[in-house]
XYZ file of N, CA and C in Angstrom:
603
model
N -1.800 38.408 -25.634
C -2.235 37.378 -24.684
C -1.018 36.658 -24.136
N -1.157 36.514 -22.886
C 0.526 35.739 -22.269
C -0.092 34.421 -21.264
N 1.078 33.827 -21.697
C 0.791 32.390 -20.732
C 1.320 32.084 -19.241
N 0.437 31.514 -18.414
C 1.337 31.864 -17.053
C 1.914 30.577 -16.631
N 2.900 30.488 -16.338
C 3.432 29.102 -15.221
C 2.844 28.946 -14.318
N 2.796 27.738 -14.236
C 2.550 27.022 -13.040
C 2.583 27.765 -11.640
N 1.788 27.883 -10.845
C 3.048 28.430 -9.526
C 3.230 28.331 -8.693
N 3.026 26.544 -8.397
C 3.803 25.459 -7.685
C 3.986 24.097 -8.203
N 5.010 23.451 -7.564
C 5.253 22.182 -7.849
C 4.012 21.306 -7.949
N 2.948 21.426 -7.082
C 1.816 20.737 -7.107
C 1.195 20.860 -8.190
N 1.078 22.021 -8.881
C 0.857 22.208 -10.192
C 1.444 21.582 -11.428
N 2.349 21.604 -11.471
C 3.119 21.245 -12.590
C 2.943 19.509 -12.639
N 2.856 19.110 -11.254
C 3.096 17.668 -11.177
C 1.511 16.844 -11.499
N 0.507 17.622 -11.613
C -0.696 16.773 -11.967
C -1.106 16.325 -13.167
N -0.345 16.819 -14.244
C -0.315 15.851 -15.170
C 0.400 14.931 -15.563
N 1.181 14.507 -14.534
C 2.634 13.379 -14.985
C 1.456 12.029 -14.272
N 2.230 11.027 -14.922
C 1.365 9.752 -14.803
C 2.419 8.882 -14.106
N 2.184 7.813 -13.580
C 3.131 6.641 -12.651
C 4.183 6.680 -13.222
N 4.302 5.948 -15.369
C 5.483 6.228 -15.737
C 6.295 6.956 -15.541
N 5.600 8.237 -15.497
C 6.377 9.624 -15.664
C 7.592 9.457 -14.480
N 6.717 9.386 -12.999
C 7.250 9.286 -11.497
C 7.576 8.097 -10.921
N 8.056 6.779 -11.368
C 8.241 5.262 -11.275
C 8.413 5.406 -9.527
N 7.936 4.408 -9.019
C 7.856 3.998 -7.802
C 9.092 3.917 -7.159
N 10.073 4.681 -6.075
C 11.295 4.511 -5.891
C 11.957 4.801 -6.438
N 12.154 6.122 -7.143
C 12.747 6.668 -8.534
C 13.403 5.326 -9.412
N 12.688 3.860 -9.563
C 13.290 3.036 -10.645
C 12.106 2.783 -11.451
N 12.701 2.538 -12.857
C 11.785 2.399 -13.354
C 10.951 0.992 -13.548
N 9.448 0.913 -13.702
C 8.811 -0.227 -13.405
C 9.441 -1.596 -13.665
N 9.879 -1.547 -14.981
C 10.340 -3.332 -15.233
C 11.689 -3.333 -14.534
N 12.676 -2.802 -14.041
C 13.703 -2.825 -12.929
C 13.193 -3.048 -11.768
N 12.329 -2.529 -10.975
C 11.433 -2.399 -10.048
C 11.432 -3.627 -9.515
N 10.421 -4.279 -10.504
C 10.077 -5.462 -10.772
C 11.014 -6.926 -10.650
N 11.633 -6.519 -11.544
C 13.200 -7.602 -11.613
C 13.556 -7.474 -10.179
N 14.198 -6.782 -9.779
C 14.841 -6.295 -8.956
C 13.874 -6.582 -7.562
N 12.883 -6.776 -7.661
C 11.476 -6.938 -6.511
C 11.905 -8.527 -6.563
N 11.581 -9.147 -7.872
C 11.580 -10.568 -7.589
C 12.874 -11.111 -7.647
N 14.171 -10.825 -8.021
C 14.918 -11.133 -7.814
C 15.337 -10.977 -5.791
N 15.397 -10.144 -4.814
C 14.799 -10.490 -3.773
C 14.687 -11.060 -3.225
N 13.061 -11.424 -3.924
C 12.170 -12.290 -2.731
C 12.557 -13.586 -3.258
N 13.409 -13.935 -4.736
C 14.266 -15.441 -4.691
C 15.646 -15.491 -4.027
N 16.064 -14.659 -3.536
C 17.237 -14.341 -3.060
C 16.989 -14.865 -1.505
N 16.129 -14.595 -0.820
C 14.982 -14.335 0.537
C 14.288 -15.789 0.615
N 14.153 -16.100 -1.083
C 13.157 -17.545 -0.283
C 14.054 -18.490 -0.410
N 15.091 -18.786 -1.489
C 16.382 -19.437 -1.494
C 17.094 -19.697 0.064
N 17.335 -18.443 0.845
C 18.282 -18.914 1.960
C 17.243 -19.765 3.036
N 16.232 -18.716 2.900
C 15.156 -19.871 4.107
C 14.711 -21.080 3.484
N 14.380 -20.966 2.330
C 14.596 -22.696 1.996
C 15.463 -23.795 1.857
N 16.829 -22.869 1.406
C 18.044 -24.074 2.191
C 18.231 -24.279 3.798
N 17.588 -23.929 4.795
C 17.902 -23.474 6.020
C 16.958 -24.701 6.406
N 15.802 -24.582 5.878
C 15.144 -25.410 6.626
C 15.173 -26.998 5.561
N 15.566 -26.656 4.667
C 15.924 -28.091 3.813
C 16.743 -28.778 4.340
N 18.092 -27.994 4.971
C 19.288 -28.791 5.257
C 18.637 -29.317 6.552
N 18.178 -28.485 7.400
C 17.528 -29.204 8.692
C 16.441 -30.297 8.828
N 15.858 -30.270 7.745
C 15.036 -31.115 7.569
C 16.107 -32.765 6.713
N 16.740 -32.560 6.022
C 17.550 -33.815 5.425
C 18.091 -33.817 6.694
N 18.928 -33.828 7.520
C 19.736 -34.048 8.506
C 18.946 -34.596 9.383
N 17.751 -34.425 10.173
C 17.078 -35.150 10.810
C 16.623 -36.351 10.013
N 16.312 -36.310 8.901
C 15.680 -37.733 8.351
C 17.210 -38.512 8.061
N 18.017 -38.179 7.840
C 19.520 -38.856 7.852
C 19.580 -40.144 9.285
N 19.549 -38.745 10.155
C 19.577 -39.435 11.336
C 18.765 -40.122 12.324
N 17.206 -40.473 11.680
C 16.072 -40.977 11.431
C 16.372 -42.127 10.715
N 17.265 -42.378 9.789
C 17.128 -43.330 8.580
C 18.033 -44.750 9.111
N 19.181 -43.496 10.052
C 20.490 -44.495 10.213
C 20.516 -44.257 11.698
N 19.316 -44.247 12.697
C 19.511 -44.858 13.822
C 19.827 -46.114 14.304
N 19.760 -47.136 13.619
C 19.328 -48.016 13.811
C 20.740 -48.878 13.581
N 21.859 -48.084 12.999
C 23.252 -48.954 12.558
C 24.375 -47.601 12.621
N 24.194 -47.069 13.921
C 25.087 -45.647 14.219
C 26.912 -46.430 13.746
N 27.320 -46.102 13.951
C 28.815 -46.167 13.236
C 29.904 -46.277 14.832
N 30.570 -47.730 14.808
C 31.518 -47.823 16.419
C 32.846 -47.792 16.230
N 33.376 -47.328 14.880
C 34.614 -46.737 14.342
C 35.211 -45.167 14.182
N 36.209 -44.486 14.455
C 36.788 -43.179 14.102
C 36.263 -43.255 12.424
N 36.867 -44.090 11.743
C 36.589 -43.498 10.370
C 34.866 -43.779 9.733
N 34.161 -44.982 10.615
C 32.385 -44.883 10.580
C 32.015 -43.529 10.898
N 32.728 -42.794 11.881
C 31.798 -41.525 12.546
C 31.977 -40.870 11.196
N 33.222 -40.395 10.921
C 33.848 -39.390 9.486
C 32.773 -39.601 8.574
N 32.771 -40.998 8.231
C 31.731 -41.047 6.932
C 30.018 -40.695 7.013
N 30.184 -40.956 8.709
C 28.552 -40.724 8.779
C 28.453 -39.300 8.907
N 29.266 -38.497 9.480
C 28.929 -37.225 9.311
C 29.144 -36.965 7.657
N 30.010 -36.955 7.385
C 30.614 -36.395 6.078
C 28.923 -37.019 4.904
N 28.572 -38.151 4.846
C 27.463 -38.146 4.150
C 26.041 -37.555 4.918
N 26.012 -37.266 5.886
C 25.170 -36.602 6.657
C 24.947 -35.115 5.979
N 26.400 -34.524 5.764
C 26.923 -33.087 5.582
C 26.000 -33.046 3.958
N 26.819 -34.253 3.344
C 26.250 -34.185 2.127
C 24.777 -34.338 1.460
N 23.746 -34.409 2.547
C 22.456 -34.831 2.254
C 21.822 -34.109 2.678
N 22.694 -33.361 3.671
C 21.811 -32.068 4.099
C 22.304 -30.707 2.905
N 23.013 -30.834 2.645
C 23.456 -29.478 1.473
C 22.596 -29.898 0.373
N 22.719 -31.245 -0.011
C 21.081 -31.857 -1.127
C 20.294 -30.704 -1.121
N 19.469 -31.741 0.457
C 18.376 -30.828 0.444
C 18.268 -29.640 0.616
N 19.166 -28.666 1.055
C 19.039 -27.302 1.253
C 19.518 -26.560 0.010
N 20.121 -27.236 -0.947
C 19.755 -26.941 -2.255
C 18.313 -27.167 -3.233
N 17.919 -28.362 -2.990
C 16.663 -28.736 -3.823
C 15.679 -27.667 -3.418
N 15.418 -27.780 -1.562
C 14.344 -27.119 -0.835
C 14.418 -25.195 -1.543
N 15.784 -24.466 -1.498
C 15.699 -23.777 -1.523
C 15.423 -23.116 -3.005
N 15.832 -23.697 -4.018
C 15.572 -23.667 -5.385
C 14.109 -23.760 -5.434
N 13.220 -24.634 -4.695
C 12.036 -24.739 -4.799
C 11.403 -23.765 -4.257
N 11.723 -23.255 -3.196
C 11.443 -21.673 -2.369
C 11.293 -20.904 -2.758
N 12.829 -20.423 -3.668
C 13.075 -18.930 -4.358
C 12.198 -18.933 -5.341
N 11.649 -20.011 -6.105
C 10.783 -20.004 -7.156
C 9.344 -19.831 -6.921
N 9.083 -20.110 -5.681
C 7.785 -20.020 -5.051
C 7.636 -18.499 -4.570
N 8.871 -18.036 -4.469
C 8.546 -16.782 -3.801
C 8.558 -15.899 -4.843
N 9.574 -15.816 -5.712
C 9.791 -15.068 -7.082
C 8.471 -15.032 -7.704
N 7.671 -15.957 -7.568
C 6.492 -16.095 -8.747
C 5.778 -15.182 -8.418
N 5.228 -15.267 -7.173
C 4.360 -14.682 -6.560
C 4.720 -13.006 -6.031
N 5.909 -12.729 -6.353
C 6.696 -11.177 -5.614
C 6.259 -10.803 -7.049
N 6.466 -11.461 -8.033
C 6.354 -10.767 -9.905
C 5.083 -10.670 -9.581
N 4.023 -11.511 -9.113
C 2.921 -11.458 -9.850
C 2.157 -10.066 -8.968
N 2.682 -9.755 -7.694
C 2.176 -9.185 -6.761
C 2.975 -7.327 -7.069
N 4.163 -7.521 -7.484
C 4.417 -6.264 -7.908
C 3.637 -5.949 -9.679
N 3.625 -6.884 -10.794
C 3.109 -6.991 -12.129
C 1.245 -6.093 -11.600
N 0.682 -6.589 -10.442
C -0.425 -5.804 -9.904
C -0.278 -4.447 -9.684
N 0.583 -4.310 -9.037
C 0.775 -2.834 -8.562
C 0.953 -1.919 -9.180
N 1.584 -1.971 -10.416
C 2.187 -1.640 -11.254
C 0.823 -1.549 -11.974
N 0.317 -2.726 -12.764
C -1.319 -2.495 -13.480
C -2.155 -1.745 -12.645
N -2.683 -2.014 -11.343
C -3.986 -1.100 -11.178
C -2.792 0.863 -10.723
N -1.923 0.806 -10.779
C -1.239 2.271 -10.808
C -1.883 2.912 -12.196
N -1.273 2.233 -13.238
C -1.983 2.781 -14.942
C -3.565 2.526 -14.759
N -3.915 1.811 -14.320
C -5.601 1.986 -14.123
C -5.710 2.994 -13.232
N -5.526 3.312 -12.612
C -6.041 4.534 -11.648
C -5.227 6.115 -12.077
N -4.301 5.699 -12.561
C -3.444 6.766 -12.956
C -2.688 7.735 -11.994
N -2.491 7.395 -10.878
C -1.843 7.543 -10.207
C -1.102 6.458 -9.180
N -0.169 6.419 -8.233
C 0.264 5.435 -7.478
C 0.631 5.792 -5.847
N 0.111 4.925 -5.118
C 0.136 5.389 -3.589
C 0.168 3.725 -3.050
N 0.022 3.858 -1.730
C 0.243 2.243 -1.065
C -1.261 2.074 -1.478
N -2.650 2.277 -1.388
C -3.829 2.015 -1.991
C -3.582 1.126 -3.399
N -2.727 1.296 -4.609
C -2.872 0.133 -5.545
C -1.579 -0.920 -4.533
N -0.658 -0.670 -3.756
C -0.273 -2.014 -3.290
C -1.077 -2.995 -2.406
N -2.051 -2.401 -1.509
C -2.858 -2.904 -0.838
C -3.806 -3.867 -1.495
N -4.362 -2.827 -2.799
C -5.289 -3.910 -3.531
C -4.334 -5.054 -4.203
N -3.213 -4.792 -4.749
C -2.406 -6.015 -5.214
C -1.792 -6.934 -4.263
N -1.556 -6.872 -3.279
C -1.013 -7.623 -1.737
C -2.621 -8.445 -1.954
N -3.382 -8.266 -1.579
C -4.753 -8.723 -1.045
C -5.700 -9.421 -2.178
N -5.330 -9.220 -3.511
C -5.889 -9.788 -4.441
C -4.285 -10.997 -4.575
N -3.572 -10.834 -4.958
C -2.373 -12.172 -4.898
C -2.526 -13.535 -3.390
N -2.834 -12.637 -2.029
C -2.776 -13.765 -1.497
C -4.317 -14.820 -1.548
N -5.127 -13.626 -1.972
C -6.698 -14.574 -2.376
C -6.214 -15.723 -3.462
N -5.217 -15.482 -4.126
C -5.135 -16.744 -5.276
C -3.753 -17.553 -4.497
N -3.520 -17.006 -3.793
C -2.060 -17.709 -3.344
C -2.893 -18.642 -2.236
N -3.943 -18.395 -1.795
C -4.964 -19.523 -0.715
C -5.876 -19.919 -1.527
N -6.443 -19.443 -2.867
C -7.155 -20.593 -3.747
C -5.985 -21.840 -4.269
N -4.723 -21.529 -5.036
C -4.170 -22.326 -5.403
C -3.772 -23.417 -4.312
N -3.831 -22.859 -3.230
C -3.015 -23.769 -2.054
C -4.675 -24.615 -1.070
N -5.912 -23.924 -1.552
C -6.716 -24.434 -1.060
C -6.720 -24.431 0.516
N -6.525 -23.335 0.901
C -6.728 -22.921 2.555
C -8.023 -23.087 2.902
N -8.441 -23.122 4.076
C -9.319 -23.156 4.842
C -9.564 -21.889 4.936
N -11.038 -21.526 5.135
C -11.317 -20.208 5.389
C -10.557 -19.351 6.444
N -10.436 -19.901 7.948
C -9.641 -19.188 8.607
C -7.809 -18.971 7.984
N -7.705 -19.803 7.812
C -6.296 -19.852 7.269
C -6.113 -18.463 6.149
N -7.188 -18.945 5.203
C -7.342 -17.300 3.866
C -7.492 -15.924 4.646
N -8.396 -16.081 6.095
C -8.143 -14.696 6.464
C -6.876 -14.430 7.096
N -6.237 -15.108 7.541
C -5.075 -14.560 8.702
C -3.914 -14.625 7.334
N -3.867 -15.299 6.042
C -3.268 -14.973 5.103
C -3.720 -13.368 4.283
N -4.513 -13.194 4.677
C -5.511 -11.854 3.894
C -5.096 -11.024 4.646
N -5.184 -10.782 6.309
C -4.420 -10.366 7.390
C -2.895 -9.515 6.725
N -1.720 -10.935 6.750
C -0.789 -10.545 6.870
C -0.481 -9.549 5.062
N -1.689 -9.898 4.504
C -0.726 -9.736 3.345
C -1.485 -7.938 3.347
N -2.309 -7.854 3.924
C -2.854 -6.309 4.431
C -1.723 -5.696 5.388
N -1.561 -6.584 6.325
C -0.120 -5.442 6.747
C 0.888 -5.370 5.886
N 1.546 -6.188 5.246
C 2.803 -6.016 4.213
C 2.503 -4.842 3.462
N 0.817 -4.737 2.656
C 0.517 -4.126 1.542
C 0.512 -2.415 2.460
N 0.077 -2.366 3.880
C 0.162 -0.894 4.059
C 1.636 -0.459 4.706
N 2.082 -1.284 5.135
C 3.906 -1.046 5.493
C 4.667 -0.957 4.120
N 4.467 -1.681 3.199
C 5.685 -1.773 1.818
C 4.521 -0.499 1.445
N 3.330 -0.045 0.890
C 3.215 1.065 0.310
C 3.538 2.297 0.805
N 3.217 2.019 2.429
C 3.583 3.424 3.028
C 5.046 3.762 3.328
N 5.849 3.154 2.825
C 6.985 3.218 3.019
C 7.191 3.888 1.817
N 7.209 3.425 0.596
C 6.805 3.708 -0.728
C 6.379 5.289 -0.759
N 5.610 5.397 0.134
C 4.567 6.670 -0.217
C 5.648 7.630 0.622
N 6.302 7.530 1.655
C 7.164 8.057 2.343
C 8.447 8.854 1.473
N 9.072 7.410 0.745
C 10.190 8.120 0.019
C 9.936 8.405 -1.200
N 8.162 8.748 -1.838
C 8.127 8.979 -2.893
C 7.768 10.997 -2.283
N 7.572 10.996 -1.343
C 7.268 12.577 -0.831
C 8.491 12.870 -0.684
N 9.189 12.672 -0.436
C 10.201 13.002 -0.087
C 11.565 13.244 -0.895
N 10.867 12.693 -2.436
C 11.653 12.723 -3.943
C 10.457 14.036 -4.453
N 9.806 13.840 -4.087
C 8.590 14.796 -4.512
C 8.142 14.334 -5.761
N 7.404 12.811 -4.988
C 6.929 12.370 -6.677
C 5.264 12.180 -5.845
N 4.189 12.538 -6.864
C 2.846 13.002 -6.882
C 2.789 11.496 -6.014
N 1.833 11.753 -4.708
C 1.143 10.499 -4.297
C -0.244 10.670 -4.642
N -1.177 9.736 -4.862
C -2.261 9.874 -5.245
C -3.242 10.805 -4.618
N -3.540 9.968 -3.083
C -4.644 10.119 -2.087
C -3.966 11.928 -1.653
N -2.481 11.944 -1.470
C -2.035 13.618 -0.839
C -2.634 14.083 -2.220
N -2.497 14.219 -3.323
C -2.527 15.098 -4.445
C -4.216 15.563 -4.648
N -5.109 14.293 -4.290
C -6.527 14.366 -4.156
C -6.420 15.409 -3.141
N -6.527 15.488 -2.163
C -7.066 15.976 -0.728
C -6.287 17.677 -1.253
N -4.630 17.178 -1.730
C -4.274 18.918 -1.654
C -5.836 19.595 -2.717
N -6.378 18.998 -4.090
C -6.802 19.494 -4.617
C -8.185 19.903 -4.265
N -8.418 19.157 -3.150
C -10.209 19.369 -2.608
C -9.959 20.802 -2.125
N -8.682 20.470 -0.913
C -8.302 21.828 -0.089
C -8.648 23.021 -0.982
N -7.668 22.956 -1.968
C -7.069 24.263 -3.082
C -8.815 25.023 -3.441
N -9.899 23.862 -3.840
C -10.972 23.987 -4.163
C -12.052 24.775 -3.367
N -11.852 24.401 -1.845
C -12.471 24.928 -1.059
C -11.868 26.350 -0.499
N -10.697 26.543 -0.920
C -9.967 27.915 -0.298
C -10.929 28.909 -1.482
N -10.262 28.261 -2.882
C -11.003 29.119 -4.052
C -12.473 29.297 -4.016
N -13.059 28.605 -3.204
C -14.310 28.703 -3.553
C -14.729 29.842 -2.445
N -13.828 29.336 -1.270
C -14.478 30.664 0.068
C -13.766 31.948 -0.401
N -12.885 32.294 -1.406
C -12.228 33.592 -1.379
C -13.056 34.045 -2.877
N -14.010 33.421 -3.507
C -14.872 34.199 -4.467
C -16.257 34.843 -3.559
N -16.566 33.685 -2.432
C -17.807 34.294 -1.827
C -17.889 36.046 -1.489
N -18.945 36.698 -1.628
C -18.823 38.476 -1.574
C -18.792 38.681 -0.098
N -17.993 39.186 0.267
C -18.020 39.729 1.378
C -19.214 40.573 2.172
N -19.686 40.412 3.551
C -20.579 40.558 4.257
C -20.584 41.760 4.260
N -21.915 42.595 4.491
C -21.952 44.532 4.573
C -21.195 44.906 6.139
C-alpha cells in the first residue's frame, strides 16, 4: 500500500491554521505590538499638532488684553507662548496615542480572536473586528445614532481596505485566504463531481 502527496499547494495548505500562516508573514503578538505601537506613534503626532494649536490660541486669548510694547516683552511673550504650546502638544498628544493604541490593540486582539474562531483568516474577520470595536468606541463615547453610523461607515471602509490589502499580500506569500480557499474547494468539488457523471450513449 503507498501513500500519495499532495499534488498541489492548495492541498497541502488546508490544514495549516492562522498560527501556522500569521497575517503579514509576522507573527500575531508582534503584529499586534507593532499594530498598536503605530497607531500611538499616529495619534501622538496629531495630538501634539492640534494641542500645540490649540494652547497657542488660548495663550493668545488669555493675554490679549496686556500684549507686550517692549523688544524684550515681545521675546518673553513669544518664548512663553512657545512654551505652552509644546505643554499642550505634549499632554494632548500623550492623551491621543493612548486613545488610539487602546483601541488599534483592542481592534487587532479581535481579528486575531474571531481568525482562531473561524479557523481561517481573510479581511471578513477584520471587517467583523473594525465594526464590532467602533460599536463600543460610540457606546463608550455615547454617539448619537447618526454619528454611530457614519462611525460604523468609516470603520467598514478601513476594515475592507486594511483586510484586503492583507488578503493581497497574504496571496501573494501564498498564505491560505479563507473565502479563495472555500470557493477553490466548491470549484475542485464540482469539477469532481461532473468528471464521475457516465458519459452519454
Amino acid at each position: 500500500m503507498t501513500m500519495t502527496e499532495p499534488s498541489s499547494a492548495t492541498e497541502s495548505l488546508e490544514g495549516s491554521s492562522p498560527a501556522d500562516t500569521p497575517r503579514l508573514a509576522i507573527p500575531t503578538p508582534a503584529r499586534i505590538a507593532y499594530g498598536t505601537l503605530s497607531a500611538s506613534v499616529i495619534g501622538f503626532g496629531l495630538g501634539a499638532m492640534q494641542g500645540g494649536q490649540m494652547s497657542q490660541l488660548r495663550f493668545r486669548a488669555e493675554h490679549a488684553h496686556k500684549m507686550p510694547d517692549t523688544t524684550a516683552g515681545w521675546y518673553f511673550y513669544h518664548k512663553s507662548k512657545n512654551y505652552h504650546a509644546m505643554q499642550g502638544g505634549l499632554i494632548e498628544g500623550m492623551r491621543m496615542a493612548t486613545k488610539t493604541g487602546f483601541w488599534s490593540f483592542l481592534a487587532l486582539s479581535l481579528e486575531s480572536t474571531v481568525d482562531r474562531y473561524r479557523g481561517g483568516s481573510d479581511m471578513f474577520s477584520t471587517i467583523i473586528a473594525t465594526l464590532t470595536v467602533s460599536g463600543m468606541f460610540s457606546l463608550a463615547h455615547r454617539f448619537s445614532l447618526s454619528t454611530a453610523a457614519r462611525t460604523a461607515r468609516l470603520a467598514l471602509v478601513f476594515g475592507v481596505s486594511y483586510g484586503g490589502v492583507q488578503d493581497l499580500v497574504g496571496l501573494a506569500r501564498g498564505r491560505p485566504i479563507a473565502y479563495v480557499e472555500a470557493l477553490r474547494r466548491r470549484v475542485g468539488a464540482q469539477d469532481s463531481a461532473a468528471s464521475t457523471l457516465p458519459a452519454l450513449p
